Coordinates of C-alpha atoms in Angstrom, one line a residue:
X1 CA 58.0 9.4 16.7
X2 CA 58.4 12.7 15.1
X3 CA 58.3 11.3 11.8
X4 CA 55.1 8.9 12.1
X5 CA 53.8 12.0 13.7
X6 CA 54.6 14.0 10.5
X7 CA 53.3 11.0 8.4
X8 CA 50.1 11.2 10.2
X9 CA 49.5 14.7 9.5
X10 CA 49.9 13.7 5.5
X11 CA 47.6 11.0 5.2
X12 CA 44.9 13.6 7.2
X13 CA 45.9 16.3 5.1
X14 CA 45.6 13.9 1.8
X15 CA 42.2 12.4 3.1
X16 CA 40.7 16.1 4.2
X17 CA 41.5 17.1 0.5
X18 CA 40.0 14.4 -1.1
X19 CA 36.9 14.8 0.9
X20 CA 36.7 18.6 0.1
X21 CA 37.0 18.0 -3.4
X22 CA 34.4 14.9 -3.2
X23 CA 32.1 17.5 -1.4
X24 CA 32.8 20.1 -4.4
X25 CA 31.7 17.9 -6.5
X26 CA 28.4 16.7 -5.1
X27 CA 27.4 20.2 -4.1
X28 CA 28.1 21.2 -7.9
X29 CA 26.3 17.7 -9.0
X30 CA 23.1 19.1 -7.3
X31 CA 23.1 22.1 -8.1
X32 CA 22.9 21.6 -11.5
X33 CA 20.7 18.5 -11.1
X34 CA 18.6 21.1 -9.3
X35 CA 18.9 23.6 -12.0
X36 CA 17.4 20.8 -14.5
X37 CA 14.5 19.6 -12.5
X38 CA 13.7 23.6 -12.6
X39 CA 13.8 24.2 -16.1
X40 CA 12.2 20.8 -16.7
X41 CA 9.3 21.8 -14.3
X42 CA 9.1 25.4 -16.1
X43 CA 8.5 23.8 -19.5
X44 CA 5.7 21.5 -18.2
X45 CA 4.2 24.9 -16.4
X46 CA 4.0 28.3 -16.4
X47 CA 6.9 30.1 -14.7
X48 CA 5.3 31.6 -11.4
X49 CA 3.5 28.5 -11.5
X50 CA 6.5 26.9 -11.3
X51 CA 8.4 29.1 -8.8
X52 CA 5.1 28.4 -6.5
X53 CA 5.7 24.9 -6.8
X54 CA 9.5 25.1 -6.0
X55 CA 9.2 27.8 -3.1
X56 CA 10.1 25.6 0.2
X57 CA 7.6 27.0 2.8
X58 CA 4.8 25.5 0.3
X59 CA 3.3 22.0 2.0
X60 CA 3.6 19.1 -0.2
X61 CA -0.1 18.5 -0.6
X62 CA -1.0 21.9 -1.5
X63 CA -2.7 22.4 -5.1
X64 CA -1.7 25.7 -7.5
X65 CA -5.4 27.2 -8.4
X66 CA -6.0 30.9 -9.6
X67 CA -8.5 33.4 -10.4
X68 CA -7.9 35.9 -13.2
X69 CA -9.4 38.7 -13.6
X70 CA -8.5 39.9 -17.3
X71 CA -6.8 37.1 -19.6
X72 CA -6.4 36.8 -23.1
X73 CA -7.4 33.6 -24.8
X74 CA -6.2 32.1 -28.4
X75 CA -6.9 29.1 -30.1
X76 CA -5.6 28.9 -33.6
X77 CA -6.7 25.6 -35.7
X78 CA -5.3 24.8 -39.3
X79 CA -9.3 23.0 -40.6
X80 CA -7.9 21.5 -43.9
X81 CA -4.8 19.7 -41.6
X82 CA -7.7 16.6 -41.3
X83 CA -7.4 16.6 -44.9
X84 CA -4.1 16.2 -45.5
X85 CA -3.2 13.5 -42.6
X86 CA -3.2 9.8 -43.7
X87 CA -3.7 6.7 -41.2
X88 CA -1.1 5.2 -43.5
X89 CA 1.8 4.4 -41.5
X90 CA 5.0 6.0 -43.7
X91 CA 2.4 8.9 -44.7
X92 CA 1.1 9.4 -41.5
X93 CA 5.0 9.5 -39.6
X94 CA 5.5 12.2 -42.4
X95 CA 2.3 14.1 -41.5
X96 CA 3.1 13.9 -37.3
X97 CA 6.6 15.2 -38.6
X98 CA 5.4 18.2 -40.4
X99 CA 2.5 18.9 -37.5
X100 CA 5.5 18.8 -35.3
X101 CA 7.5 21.7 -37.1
X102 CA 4.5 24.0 -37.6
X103 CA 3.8 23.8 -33.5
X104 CA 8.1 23.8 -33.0
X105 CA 7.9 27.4 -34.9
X106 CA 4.9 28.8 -33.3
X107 CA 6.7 27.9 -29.6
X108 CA 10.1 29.8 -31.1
X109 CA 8.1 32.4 -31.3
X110 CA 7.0 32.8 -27.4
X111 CA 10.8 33.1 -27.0
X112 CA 10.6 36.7 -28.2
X113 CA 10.3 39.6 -25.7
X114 CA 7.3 41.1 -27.1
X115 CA 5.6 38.0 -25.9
X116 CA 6.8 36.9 -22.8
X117 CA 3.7 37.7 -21.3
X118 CA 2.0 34.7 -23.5
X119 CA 2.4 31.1 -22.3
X120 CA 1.6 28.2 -24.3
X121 CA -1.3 25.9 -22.4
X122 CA -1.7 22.5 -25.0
X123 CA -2.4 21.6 -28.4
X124 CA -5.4 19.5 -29.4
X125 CA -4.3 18.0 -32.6
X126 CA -4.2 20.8 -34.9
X127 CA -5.2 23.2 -32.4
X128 CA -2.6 25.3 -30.8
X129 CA -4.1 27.1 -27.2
X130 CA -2.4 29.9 -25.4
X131 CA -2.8 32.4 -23.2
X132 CA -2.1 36.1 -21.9
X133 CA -2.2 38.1 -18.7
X134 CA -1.8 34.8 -16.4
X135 CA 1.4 36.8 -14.7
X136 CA 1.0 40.5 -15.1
X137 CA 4.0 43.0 -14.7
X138 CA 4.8 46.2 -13.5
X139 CA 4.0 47.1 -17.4
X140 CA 1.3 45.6 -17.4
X141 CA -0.5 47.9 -14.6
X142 CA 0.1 51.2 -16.5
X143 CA -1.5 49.4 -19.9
X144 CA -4.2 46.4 -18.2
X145 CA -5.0 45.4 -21.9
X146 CA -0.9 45.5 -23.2
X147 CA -1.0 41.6 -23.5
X148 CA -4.5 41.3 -25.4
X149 CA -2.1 43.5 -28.1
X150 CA 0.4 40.8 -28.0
X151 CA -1.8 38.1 -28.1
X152 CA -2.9 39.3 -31.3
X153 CA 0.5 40.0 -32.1
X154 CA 1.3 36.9 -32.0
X155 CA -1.8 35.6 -33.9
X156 CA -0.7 37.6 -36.5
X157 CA 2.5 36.1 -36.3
X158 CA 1.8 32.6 -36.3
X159 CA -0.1 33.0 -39.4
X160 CA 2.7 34.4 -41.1
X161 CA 5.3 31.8 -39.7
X162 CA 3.1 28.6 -41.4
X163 CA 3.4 30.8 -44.7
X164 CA 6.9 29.9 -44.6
X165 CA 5.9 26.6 -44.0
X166 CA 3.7 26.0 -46.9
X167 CA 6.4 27.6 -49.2
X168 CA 9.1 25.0 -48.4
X169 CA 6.9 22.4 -48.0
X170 CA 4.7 22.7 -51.1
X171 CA 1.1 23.0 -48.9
X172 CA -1.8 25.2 -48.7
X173 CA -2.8 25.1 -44.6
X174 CA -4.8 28.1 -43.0
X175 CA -4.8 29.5 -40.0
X176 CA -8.0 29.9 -38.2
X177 CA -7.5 31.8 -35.5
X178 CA -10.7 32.6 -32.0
X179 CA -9.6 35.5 -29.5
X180 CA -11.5 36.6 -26.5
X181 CA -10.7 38.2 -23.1
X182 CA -11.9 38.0 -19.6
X183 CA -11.9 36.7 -16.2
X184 CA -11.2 32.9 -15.6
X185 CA -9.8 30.3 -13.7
X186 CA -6.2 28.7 -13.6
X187 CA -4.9 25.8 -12.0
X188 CA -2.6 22.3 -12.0
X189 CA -4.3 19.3 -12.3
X190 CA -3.0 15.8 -12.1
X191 CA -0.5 14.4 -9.6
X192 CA 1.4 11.9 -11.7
X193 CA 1.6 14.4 -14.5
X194 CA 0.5 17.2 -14.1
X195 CA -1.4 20.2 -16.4
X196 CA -1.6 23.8 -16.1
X197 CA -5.3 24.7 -17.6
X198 CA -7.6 27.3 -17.8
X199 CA -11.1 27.2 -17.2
X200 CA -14.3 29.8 -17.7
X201 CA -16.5 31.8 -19.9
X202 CA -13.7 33.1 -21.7
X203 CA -12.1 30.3 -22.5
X204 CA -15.4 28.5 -24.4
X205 CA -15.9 32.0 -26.0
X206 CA -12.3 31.8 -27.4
X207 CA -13.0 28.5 -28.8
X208 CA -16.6 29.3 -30.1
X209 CA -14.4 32.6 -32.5
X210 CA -12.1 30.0 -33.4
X211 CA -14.9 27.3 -34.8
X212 CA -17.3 30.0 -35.7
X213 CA -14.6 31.4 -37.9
X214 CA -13.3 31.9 -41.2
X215 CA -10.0 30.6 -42.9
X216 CA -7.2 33.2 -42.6
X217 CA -9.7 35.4 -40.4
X218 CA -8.7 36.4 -36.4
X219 CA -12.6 36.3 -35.3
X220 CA -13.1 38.4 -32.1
X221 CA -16.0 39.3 -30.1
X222 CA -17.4 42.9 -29.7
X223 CA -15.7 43.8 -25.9
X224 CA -12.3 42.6 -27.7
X225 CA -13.0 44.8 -30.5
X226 CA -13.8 47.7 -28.6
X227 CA -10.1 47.2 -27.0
X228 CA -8.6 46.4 -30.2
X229 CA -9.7 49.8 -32.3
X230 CA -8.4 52.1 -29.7
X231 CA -4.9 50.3 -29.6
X232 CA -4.0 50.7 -33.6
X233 CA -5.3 47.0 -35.3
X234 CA -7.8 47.5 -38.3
X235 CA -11.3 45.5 -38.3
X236 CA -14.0 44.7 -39.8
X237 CA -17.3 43.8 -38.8
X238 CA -18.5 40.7 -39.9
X239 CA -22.1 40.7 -38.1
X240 CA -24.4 38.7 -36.1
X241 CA -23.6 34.8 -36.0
X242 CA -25.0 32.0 -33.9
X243 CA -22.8 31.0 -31.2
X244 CA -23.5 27.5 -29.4
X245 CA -24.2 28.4 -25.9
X246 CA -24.4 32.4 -26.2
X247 CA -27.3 33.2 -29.0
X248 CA -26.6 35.1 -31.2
X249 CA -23.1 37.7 -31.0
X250 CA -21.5 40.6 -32.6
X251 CA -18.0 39.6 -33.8
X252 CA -15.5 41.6 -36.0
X253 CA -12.5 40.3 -38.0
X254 CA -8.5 42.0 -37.0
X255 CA -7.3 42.8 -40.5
X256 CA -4.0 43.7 -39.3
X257 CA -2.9 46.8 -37.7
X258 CA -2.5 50.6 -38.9
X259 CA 0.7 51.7 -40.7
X260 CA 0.6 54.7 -37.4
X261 CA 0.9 51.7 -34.9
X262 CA 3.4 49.4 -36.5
X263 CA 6.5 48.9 -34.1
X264 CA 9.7 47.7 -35.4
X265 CA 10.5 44.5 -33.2
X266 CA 13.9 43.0 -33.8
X267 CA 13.9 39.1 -33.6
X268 CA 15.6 38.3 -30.4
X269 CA 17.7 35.1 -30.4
X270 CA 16.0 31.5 -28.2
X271 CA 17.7 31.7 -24.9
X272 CA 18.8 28.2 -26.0
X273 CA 21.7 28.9 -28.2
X274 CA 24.6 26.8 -29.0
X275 CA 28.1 27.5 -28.2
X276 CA 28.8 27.5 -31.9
X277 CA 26.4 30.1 -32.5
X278 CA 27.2 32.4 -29.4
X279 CA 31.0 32.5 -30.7
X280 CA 29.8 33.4 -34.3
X281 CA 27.6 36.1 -32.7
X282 CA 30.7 37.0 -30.9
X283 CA 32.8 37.2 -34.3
X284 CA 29.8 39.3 -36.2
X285 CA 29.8 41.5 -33.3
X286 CA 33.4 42.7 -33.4
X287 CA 33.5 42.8 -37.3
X288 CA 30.3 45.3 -36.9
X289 CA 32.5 47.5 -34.4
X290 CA 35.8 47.3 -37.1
X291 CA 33.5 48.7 -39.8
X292 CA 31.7 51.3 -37.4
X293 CA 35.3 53.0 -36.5
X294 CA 36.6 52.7 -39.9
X295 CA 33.1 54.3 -40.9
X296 CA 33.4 57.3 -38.4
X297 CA 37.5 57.8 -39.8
X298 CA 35.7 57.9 -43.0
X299 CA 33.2 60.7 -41.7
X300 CA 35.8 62.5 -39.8
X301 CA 37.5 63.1 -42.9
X302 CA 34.5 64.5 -45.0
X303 CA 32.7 67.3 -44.5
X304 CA 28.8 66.4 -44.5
X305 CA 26.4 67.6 -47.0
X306 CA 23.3 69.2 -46.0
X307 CA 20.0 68.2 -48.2
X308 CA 17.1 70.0 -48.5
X309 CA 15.4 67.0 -46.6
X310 CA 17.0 67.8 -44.0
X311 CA 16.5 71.2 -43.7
X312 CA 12.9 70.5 -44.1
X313 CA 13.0 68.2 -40.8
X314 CA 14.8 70.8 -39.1
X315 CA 11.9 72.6 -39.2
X316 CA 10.4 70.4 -37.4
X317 CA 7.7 69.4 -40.2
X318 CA 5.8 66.5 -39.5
X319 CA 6.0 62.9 -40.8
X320 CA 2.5 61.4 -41.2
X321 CA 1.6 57.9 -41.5
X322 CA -1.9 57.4 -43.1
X323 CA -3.9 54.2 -41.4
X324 CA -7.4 53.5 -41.3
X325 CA -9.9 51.2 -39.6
X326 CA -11.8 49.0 -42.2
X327 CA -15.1 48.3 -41.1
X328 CA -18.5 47.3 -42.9
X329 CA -21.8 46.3 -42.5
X330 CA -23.5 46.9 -38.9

């Protein structure tokens, strides 16, 4: 008795474990199933589009829709693209292939903390739209217009990323690049697959700088502009130009920015690295720290030389930086 007893406590003992660890395993299975479906869902949308979408005490036939009060709006078009694609069906594979890596290398870019606060809303072909301001910050209450900066930021940017792509790949595309700001509307459409879009005056004025523009040229309208000059970024005026559905406009061209407001941004690695590459950042890193200590033995050693440079800072005489803002005509 005592031992079928004892044998009955083992087999419940056995089956309790098995069932724990079969529980583990399911609870682990979901979670990272549930982890997917969220990152899937945040690449299809906006992220506090998607968090509203995932929050639980939201009912299942509510719609996400949005006003905004101060957005920035970008479309960038590369006009001689339509040139170079071909219906032919080996050249035309290689065309959708190289379209493909000039829109892969603008996205890297929204991967950068400087422009977190952009989100990427379609392309159209050749026509890469995005957006600013859709989730403001704390930072972005002390500065309201902090994204418009990185929104042309990022313009500039983009057109020197598909430099890099006509060197290596033996073309000549140009950027063409609309930017305006305002109040508009947001929201998902689509219930089998659905969009996050943008709707509003802004939006069409965006598009009218981009096809009213000028190869190479950032076109913006005047309230941009106005913005724009106090915040360090060089224009020039280009005049008054007939814009479909808004007469006739002032718009001015961003030339770049003053050598005063430059910033020094580091590129910050995708969030989407491979193991391999985190362990060789790993490696880098502790050979940097050898070299720093044997550097500061080094220094410890020597006695430091003084220059006159320095003893001309410690004076505390100023460093100036000479920038500009180009403008002409009007």
């Amino acid at each position: 008795m005592v031992s079928y007893h004892g044998r009955l406590v083992e087999i419940t003992s056995r089956l309790d474990f098995v069932w724990k660890q079969q529980a583990l395993r399911e609870l682990t299975d979901m979670s990272e199933c549930r982890q997917y479906n969220t990152q899937l869902l945040k690449n299809i949308l906006p992220d506090h589009v998607a968090t509203y979408f995932l929050s639980e005490d939201r009912k299942g036939e509510d719609l996400f829709s949005k006003a905004y009060e101060n957005v920035g709006v970008l479309f960038a078009s590369i006009p001689n693209f339509t040139q170079f694609y071909s219906e032919d069906v080996n050249r035309g594979m290689e065309c959708i292939r190289l379209l493909n890596e000039i829109i892969a290398d603008f996205d890297e870019l929204l991967d950068e903390d400087r422009f977190t606060c952009i989100e990427k809303i379609k392309t159209i072909g050749s026509t890469y739209m995005a957006a600013s301001g859709l989730n403001p910050t704390e930072k972005d209450a002390e500065d309201a217009h902090a994204h418009l900066c990185a929104l042309v930021d990022f313009a500039l940017e983009m057109k020197a990323r598909l430099e890099d792509v006509n060197t290596h790949s033996f073309n000549n595309f140009r950027l063409r690049v609309g930017i305006s700001h305002g109040p508009l509307v947001g929201g998902v459409i689509g219930a089998k697959k659905p969009v996050f879009d943008v709707w509003g005056n802004t939006v069409n004025e965006a598009s009218r700088m981009d096809s009213t523009g000028a190869t190479d040229m950032i076109q913006i309208p005047k309230e941009t502009a106005q913005i724009l000059n106090f915040r360090g970024f060089r224009l020039q005026y280009r005049g008054r130009i007939a814009v479909k559905g808004k007469g006739e406009m002032d718009t001015y061209f961003v030339v770049g920015k003053r050598a005063s407001s430059r910033s020094t941004f580091s590129r910050q690695p995708s969030t989407y690295n491979s193991l391999a590459a985190v362990v060789y950042g790993m490696v880098q890193a502790r050979k940097k720290q050898t070299i720093k200590r044997s550097n500061t033995t080094v220094r410890r050693e020597r006695p430091r030389k003084i220059s006159p440079y320095d003893l001309s800072n410690s004076q505390g005489a100023p460093i100036s930086l000479a920038g500009g803002i180009s403008t002409s005509g009007g």
